[in-house]
Coordinates of C-alpha atoms and ligand atoms in Angstrom, one line a residue:
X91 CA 45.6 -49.6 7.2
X92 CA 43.3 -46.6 8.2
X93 CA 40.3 -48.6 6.2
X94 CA 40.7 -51.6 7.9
X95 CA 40.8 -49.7 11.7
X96 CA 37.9 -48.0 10.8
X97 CA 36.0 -50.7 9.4
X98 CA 36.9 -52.8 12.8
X99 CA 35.9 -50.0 14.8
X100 CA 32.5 -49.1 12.6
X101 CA 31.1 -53.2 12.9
X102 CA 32.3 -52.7 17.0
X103 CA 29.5 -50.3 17.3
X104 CA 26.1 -52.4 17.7
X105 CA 23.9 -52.1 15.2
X106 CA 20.9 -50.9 16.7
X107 CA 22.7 -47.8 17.7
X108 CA 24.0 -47.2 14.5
X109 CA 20.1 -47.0 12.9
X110 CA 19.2 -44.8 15.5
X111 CA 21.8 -42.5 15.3
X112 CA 21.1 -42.5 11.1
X113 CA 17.3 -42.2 12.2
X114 CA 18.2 -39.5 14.2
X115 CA 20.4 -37.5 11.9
X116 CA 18.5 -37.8 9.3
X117 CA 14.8 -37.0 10.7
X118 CA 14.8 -33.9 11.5
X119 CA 16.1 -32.8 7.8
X120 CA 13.3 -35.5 6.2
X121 CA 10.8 -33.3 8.4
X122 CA 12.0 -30.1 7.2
X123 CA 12.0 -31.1 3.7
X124 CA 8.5 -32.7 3.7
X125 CA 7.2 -29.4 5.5
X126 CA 9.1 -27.3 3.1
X127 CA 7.1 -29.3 0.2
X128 CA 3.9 -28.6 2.1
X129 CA 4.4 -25.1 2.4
X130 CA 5.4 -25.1 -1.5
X131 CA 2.5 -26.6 -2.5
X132 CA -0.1 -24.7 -0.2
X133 CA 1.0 -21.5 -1.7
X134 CA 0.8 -23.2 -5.0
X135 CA -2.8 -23.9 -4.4
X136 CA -3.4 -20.1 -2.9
X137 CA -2.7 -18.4 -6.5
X138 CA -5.2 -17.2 -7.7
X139 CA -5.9 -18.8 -11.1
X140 CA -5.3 -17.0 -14.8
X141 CA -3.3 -14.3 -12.8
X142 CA -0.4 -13.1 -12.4
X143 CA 0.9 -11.0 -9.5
X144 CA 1.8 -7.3 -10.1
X145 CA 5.0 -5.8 -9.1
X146 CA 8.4 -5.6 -9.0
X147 CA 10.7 -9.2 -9.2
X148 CA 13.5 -7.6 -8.3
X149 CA 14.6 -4.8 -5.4
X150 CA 12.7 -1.6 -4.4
X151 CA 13.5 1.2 -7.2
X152 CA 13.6 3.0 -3.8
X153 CA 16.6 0.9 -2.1
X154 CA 18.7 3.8 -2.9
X155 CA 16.6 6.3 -1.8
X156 CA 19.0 7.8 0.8
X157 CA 22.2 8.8 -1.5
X158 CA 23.0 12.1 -1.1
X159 CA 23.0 12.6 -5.0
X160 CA 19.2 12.6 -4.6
X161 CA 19.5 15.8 -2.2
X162 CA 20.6 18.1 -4.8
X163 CA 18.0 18.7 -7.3
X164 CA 19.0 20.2 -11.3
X165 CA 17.1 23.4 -11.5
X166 CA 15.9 23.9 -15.1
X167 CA 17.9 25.7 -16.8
X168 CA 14.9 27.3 -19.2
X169 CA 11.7 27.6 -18.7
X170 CA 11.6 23.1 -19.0
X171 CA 13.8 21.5 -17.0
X172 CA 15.7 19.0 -19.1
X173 CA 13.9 15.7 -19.4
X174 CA 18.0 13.8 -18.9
X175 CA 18.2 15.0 -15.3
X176 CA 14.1 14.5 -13.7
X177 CA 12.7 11.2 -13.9
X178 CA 10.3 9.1 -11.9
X179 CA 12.1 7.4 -9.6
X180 CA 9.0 4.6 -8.4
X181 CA 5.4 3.9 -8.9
X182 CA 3.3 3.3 -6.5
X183 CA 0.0 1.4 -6.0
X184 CA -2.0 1.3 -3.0
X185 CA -5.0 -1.6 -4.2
X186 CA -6.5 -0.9 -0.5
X187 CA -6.7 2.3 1.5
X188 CA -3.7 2.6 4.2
X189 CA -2.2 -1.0 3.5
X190 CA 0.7 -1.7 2.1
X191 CA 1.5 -1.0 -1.2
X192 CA 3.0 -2.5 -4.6
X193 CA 5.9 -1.0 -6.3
X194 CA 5.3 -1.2 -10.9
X195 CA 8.0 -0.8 -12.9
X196 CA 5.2 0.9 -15.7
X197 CA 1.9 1.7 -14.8
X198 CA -1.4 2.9 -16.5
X199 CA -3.0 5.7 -16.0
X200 CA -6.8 6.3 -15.9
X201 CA -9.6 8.7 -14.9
X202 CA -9.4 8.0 -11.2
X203 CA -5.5 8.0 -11.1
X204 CA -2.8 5.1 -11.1
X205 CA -4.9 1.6 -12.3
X206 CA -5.6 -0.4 -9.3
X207 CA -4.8 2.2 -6.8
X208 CA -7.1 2.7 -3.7
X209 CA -10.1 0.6 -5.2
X210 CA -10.9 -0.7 -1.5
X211 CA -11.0 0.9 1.8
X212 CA -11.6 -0.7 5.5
X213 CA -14.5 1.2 7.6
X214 CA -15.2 0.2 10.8
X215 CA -19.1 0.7 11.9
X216 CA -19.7 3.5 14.3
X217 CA -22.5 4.8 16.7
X218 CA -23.8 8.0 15.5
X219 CA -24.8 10.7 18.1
X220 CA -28.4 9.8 18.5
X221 CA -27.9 6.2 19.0
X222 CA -25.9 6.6 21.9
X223 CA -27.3 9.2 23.6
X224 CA -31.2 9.2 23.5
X225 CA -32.2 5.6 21.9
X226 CA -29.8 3.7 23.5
X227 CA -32.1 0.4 22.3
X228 CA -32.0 1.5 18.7
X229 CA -28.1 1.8 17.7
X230 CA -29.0 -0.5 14.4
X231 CA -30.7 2.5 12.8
X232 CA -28.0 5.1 13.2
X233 CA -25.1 3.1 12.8
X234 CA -22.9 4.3 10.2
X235 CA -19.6 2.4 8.2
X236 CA -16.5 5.0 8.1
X237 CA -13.6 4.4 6.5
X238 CA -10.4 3.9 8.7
X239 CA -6.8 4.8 8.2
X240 CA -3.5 4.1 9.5
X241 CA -4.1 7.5 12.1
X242 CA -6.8 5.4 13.7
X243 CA -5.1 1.9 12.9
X244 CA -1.3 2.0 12.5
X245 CA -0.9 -2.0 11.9
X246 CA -2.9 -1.1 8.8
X247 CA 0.4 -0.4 7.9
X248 CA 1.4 -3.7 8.3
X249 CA -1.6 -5.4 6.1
X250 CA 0.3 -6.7 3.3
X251 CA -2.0 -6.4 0.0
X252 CA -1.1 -8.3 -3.8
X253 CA -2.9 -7.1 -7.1
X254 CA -2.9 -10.6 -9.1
X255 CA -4.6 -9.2 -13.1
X256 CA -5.9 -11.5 -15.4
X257 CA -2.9 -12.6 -18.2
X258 CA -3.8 -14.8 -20.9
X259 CA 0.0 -15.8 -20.7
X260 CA -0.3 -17.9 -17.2
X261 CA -0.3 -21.4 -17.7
X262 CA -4.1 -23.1 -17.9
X263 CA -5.4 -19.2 -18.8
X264 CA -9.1 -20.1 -18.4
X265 CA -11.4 -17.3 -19.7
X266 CA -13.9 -18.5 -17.6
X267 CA -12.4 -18.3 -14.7
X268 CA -14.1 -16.6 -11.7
X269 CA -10.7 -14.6 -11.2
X270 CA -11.4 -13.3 -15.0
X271 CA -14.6 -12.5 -14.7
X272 CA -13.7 -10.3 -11.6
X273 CA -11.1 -8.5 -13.3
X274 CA -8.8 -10.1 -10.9
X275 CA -7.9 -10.6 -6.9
X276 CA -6.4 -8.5 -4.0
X277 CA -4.9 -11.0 -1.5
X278 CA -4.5 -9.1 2.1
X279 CA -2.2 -10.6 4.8
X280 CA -1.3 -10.1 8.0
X281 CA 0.9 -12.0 10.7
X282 CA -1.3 -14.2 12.4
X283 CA -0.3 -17.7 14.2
X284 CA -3.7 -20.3 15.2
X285 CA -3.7 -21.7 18.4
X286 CA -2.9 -25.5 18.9
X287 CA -0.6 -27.6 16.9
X288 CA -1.5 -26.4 13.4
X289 CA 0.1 -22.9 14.7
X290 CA 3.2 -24.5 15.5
X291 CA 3.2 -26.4 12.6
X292 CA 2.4 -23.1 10.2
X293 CA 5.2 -21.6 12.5
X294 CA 7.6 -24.0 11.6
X295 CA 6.5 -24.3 7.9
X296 CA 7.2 -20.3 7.5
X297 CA 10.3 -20.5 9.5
X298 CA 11.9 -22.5 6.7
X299 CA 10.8 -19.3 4.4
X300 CA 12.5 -17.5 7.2
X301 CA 9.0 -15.5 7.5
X302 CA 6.3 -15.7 9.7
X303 CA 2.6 -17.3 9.7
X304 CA 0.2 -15.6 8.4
X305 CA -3.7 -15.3 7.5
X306 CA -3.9 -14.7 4.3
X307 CA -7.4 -13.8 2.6
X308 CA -9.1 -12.4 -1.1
X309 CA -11.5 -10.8 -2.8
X310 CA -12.4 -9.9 -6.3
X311 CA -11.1 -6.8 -7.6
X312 CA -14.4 -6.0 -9.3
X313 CA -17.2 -8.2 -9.0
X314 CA -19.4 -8.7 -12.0
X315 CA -23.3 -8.3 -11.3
X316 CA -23.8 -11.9 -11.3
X317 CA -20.7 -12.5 -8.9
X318 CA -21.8 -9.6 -6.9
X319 CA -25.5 -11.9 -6.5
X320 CA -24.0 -14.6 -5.7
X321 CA -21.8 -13.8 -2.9
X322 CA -24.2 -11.3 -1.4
X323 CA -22.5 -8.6 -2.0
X324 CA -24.7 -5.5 -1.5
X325 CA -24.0 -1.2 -1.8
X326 CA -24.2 0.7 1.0
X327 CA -23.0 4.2 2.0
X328 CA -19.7 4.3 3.4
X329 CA -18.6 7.9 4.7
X330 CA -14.5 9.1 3.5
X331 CA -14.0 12.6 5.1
X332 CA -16.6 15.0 4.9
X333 CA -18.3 12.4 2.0
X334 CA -20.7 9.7 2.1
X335 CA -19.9 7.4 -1.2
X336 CA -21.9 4.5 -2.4
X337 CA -19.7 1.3 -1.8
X338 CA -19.7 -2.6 -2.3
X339 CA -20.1 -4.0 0.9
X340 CA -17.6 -7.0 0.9
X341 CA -17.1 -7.4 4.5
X342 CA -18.3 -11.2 4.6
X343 CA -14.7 -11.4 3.4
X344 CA -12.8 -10.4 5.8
X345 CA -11.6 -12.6 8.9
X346 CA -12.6 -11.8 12.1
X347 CA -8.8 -11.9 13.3
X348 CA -8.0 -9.0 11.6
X349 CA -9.6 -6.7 13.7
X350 CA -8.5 -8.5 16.5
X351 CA -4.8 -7.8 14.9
X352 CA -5.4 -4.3 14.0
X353 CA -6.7 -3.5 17.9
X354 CA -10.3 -2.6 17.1
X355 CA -13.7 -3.3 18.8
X356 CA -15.9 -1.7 16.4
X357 CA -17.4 -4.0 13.3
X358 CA -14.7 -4.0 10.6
X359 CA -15.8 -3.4 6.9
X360 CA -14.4 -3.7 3.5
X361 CA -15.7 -1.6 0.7
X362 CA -14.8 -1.3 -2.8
X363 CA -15.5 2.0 -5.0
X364 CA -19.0 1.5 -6.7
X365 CA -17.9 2.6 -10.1
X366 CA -20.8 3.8 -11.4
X367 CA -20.9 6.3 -8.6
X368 CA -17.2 7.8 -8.5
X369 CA -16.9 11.2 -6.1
X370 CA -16.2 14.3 -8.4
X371 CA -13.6 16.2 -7.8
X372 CA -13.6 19.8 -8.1
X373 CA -11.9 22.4 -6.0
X374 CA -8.5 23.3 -6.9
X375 CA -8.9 20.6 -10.2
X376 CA -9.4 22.0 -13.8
X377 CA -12.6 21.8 -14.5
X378 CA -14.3 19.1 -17.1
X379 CA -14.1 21.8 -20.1
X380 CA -10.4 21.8 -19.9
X381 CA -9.8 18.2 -19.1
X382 CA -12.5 17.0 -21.7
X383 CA -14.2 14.7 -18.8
X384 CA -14.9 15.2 -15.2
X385 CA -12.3 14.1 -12.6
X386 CA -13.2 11.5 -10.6
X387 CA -11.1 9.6 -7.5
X388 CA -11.4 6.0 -6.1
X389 CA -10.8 5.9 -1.9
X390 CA -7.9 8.6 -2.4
X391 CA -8.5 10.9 0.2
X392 CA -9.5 13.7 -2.4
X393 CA -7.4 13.8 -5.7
X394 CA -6.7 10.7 -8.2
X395 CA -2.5 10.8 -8.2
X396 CA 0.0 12.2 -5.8
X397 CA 3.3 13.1 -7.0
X398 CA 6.4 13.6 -4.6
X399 CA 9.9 14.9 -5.1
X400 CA 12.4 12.8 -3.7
X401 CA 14.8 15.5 -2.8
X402 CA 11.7 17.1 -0.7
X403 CA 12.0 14.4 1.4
X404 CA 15.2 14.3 2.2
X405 CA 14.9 18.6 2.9
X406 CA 12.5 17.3 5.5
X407 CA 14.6 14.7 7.0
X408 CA 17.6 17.6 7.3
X409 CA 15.5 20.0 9.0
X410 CA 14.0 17.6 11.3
X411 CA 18.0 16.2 12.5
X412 CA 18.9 20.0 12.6
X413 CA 16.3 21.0 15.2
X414 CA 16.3 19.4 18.1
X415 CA 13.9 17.7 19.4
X416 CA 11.9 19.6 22.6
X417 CA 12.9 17.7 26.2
X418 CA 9.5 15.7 26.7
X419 CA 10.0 13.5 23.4
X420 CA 13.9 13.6 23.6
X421 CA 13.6 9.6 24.5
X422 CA 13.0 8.3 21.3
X423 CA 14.9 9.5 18.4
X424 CA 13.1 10.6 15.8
X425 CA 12.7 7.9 12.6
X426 CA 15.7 9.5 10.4
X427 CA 16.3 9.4 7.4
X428 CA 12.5 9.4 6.4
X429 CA 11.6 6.9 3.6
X430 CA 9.6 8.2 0.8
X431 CA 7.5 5.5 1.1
X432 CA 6.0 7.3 4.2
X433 CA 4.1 9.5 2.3
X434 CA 2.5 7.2 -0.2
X435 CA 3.0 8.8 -3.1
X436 CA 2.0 7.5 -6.6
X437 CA 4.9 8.8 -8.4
X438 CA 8.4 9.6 -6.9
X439 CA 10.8 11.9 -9.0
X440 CA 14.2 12.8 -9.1
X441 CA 16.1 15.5 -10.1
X442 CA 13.7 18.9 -9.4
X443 CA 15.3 20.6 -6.1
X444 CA 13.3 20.1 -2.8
X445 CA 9.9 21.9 -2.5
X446 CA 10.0 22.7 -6.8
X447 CA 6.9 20.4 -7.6
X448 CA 5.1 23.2 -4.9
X449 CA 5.3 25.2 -8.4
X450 CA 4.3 22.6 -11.1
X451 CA 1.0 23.4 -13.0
X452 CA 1.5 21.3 -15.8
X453 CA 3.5 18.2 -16.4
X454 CA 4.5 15.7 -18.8
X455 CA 5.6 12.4 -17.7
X456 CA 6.5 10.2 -20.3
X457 CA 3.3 11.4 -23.1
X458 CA 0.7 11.3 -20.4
X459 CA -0.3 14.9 -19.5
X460 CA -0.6 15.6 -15.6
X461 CA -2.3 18.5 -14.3
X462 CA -1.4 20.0 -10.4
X463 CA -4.0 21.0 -8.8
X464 CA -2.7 21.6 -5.4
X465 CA 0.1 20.7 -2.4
X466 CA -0.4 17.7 -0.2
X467 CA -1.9 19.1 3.3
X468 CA -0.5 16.4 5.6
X469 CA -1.8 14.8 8.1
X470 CA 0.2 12.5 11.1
X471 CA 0.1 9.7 9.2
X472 CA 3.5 9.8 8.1
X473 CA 5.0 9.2 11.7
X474 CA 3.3 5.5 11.1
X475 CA 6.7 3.6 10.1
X476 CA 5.6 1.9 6.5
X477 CA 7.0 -1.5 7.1
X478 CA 6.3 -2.0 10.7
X479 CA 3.5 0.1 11.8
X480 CA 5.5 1.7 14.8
X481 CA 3.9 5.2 15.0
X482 CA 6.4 8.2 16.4
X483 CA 5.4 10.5 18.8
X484 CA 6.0 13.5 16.8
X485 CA 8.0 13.4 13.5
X486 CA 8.0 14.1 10.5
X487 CA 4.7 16.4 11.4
X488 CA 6.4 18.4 13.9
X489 CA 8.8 19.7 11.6
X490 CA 6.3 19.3 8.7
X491 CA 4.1 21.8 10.6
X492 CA 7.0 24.5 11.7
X493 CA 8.6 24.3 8.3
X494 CA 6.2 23.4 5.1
X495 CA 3.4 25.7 6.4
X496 CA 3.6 27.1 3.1
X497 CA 0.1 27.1 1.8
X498 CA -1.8 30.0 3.0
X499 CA -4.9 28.0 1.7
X500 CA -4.3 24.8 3.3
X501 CA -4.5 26.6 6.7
X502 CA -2.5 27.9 9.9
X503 CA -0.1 25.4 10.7
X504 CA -0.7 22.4 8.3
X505 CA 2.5 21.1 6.4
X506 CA 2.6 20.2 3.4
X507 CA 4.6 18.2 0.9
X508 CA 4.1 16.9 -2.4
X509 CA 1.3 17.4 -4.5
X510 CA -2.3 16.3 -5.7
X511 CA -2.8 15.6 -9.5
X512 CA -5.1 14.9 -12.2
X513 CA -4.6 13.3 -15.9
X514 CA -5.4 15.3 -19.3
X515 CA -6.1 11.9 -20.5
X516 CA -8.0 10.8 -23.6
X517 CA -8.3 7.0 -22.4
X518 CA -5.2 5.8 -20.6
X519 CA -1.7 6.5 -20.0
X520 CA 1.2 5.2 -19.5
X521 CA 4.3 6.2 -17.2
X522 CA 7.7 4.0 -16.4
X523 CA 9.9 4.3 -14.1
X524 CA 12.8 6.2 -15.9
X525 CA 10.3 8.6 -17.8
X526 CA 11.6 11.7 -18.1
X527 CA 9.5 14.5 -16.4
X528 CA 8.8 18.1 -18.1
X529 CA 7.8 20.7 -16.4
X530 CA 5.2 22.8 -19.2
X531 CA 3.7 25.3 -17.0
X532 CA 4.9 26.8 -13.4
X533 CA 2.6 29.0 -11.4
X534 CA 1.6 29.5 -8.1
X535 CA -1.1 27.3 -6.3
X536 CA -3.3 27.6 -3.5
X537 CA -5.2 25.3 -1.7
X538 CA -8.7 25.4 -1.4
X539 CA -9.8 23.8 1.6
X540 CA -13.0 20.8 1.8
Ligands
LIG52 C1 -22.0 -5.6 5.2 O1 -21.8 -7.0 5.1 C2 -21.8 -7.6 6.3 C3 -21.4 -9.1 6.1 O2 -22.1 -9.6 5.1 C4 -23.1 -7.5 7.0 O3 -23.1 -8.2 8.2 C5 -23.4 -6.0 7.2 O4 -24.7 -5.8 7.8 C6 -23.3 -5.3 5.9 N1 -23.4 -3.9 6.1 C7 -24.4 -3.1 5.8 C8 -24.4 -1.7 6.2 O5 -25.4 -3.6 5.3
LIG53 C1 12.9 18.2 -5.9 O1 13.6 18.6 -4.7 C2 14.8 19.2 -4.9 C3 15.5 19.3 -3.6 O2 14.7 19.8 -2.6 C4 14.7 20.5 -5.7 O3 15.9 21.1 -5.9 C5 14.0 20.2 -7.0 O4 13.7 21.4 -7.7 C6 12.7 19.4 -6.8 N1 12.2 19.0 -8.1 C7 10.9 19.0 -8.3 C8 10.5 18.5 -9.7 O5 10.1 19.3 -7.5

């Protein structure tokens, strides 16, 4: 009965209106598939060839970072605190200077710290006193590339950067492939949407991902002379702090709407470490007789690895919700609990209570040998918020500054957490996430200032 009712009814309706209404349920899904393929296959074409991506498949290491189990550190009970209770927590890399940065599960350790860690930096061109002031016509000659940082340029933050390594275990592995020869690609992102219908269309295309358009952009992670020649590539002196460094100019590179994006008006540079001319470090570092070769760092700002307690940051993130905030910047809460990722560390540990790495001088993380050479002096970089850029007006370095002024060295007033490291390396090592960490020597440090 129902068959034959529904049947009468469903050849009542005139056809035409049935196609449409077909035609019109079914477009918009045809659409989304077909721009769901295109998307698919334009990110297909984007890999870079005989690569494959580094980093994590799975969640952050650090997506528990806020359990209160990670408060509480295990003091040693001798002399070594037992390897079963303090372990790296997450790795970090940080391919360019103040980007974002990828999470290992393992990485290697070399002479200028974690592999693949701060190998590029952006610098924008500046005016140098002279230009500006009494040759006004002649700004070319005293113009000068500096390296920028998420103090100056918070959406640096923001800049999403992938390592992609050569892996003879990719599909159609070519050795020849420029991507080889280069010792692989850093892709940079960063939300941007073209104006005009292929905007709306990228728009659309991303919204399926539930992300959002973006420019996305490469360069070789280190150019081979002959690439170098080819693309133009030339050295130049870049300036980091109180250094000048010889760098690889790779600016032609870089998209004019990213300094748009990040805010600027100066020219916007990207450099790359010139490795046959790596800055020294000395200082508060053991010196080349003890290490057995001369510490060197890539665009860190002066030490190759940085190494933060866990449980320090979440001491910090107490004190700050225990003192309140004074009346003028009562508005805007402060950005509680801190992440870790905040201070861009290389290595996160657990287990040590807060402020114990302060007293580290000699470490073992899995068998690579890590010397301290000194705390972290902080800057305000930290109040940048690491996944969207929003800077605070005063936390954590308020608090950082009232309470971690610890390092008589380091100077009146500067706080300072974590600290600064160099390998005893004979080649390269190798820490995981889950090494256990042994403390070997304790003692005192003070910082020497640049
Ligand atoms: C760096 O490269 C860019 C783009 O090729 C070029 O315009 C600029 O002059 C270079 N910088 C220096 C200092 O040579
Ligand atoms: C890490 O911090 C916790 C809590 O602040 C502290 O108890 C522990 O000793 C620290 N451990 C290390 C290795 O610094």
């Amino acid at each position: 009965m129902y068959s034959t009712q529904w049947a009468q009814y469903f050849f009542t309706i005139p056809t035409i209106t049935f196609i449409l209404t077909v035609i019109a349920i079914c477009t918009p899904a045809l659409v989304a598939l077909f721009l769901y393929e295109l998307e698919e296959a334009h990110l297909r074409a984007a890999k870079p060839a005989s690569c494959r991506k580094l980093g994590l498949s799975t969640e952050s290491n650090l997506q528990n970072e806020f359990y209160p189990k990670f408060s509480e550190g295990q003091p040693p009970n001798s002399k070594e605190a037992s390897p079963a209770a303090w372990r790296v927590k997450s790795i970090w890399i940080y391919p360019v200077k103040s980007c974002r940065g990828v999470e290992l599960e393992e990485g290697t350790v070399i002479a200028t710290g974690m592999e693949y860690d701060r190998q590029f930096s952006f610098a924008q061109l500046k005016d140098g006193p002279a230009a500006t002031a009494q040759e006004p016509g002649k700004e070319g000659r005293t113009q000068k590339w500096e390296f920028i940082t998420q103090r100056q340029y918070r959406l640096l933050a923001t800049v999403k950067t992938e390592m992609w390594v050569p892996d003879k275990s990719v599909e159609r592995y070519t050795h020849h492939a420029e991507e080889v020869e280069s010792g692989g690609v850093v892709v940079l992102s960063f939300s941007y949407q073209e104006p005009g219908w292929r905007g709306i269309l990228a728009k659309l295309r991303a919204a399926l991902r539930s992300t959002v358009p973006e420019k996305r952009f490469r360069v070789p992670f280190n150019p081979s002379p002959a690439q170098i020649e080819k693309a133009g590539y030339t050295f130049e002196q870049m300036t980091i702090w109180k250094d000048t460094a010889s760098a690889l100019n790779l600016s032609v590179e870089v998209p004019p709407e990213l300094s748009t994006y990040l805010g600027m008006s100066n020219r916007l540079g990207l450099f790359r470490v010139d490795n046959s001319q790596l800055r020294e470090v000395y200082r508060n570092a053991p010196r080349k007789e003890e290490l057995g070769y001369q510490p060197v760092t890539g665009f860190q700002d002066a030490y190759p690895l940085h190494l933060l307690n866990l449980s320090s940051v979440h001491a910090l993130s107490a004190l700050i919700s225990s003192s309140p905030s004074p009346q003028s910047q009562s508005t805007i809460p402060p950005p509680l609990p801190l992440s870790a990722t905040r201070f861009r560390a290389n290595i996160i540990l657990t287990g040590p209570p807060a402020f114990a790495e302060d007293t580290f001088r000699l470490i073992h993380i899995g068998s690579t040998a890590l010397a301290v050479c000194c705390r972290t002096a902080r800057c305000k970089m930290p109040n940048v918020h690491p996944i969207t850029g929003e800077r605070h007006a005063s936390e954590p370095d308020r608090t950082l500054r009232r309470e971690r002024a610890v390092d008589r060295g380091a100077g009146k007033g500067v706080g300072c957490l974590g600290v600064q490291m160099v390998a005893m390396l004979d080649g390269r090592g190798l820490v995981r996430v889950g090494d256990g960490v042994v403390v070997k020597k304790w003692g005192k440090s003070e910082y020497i200032p640049q």
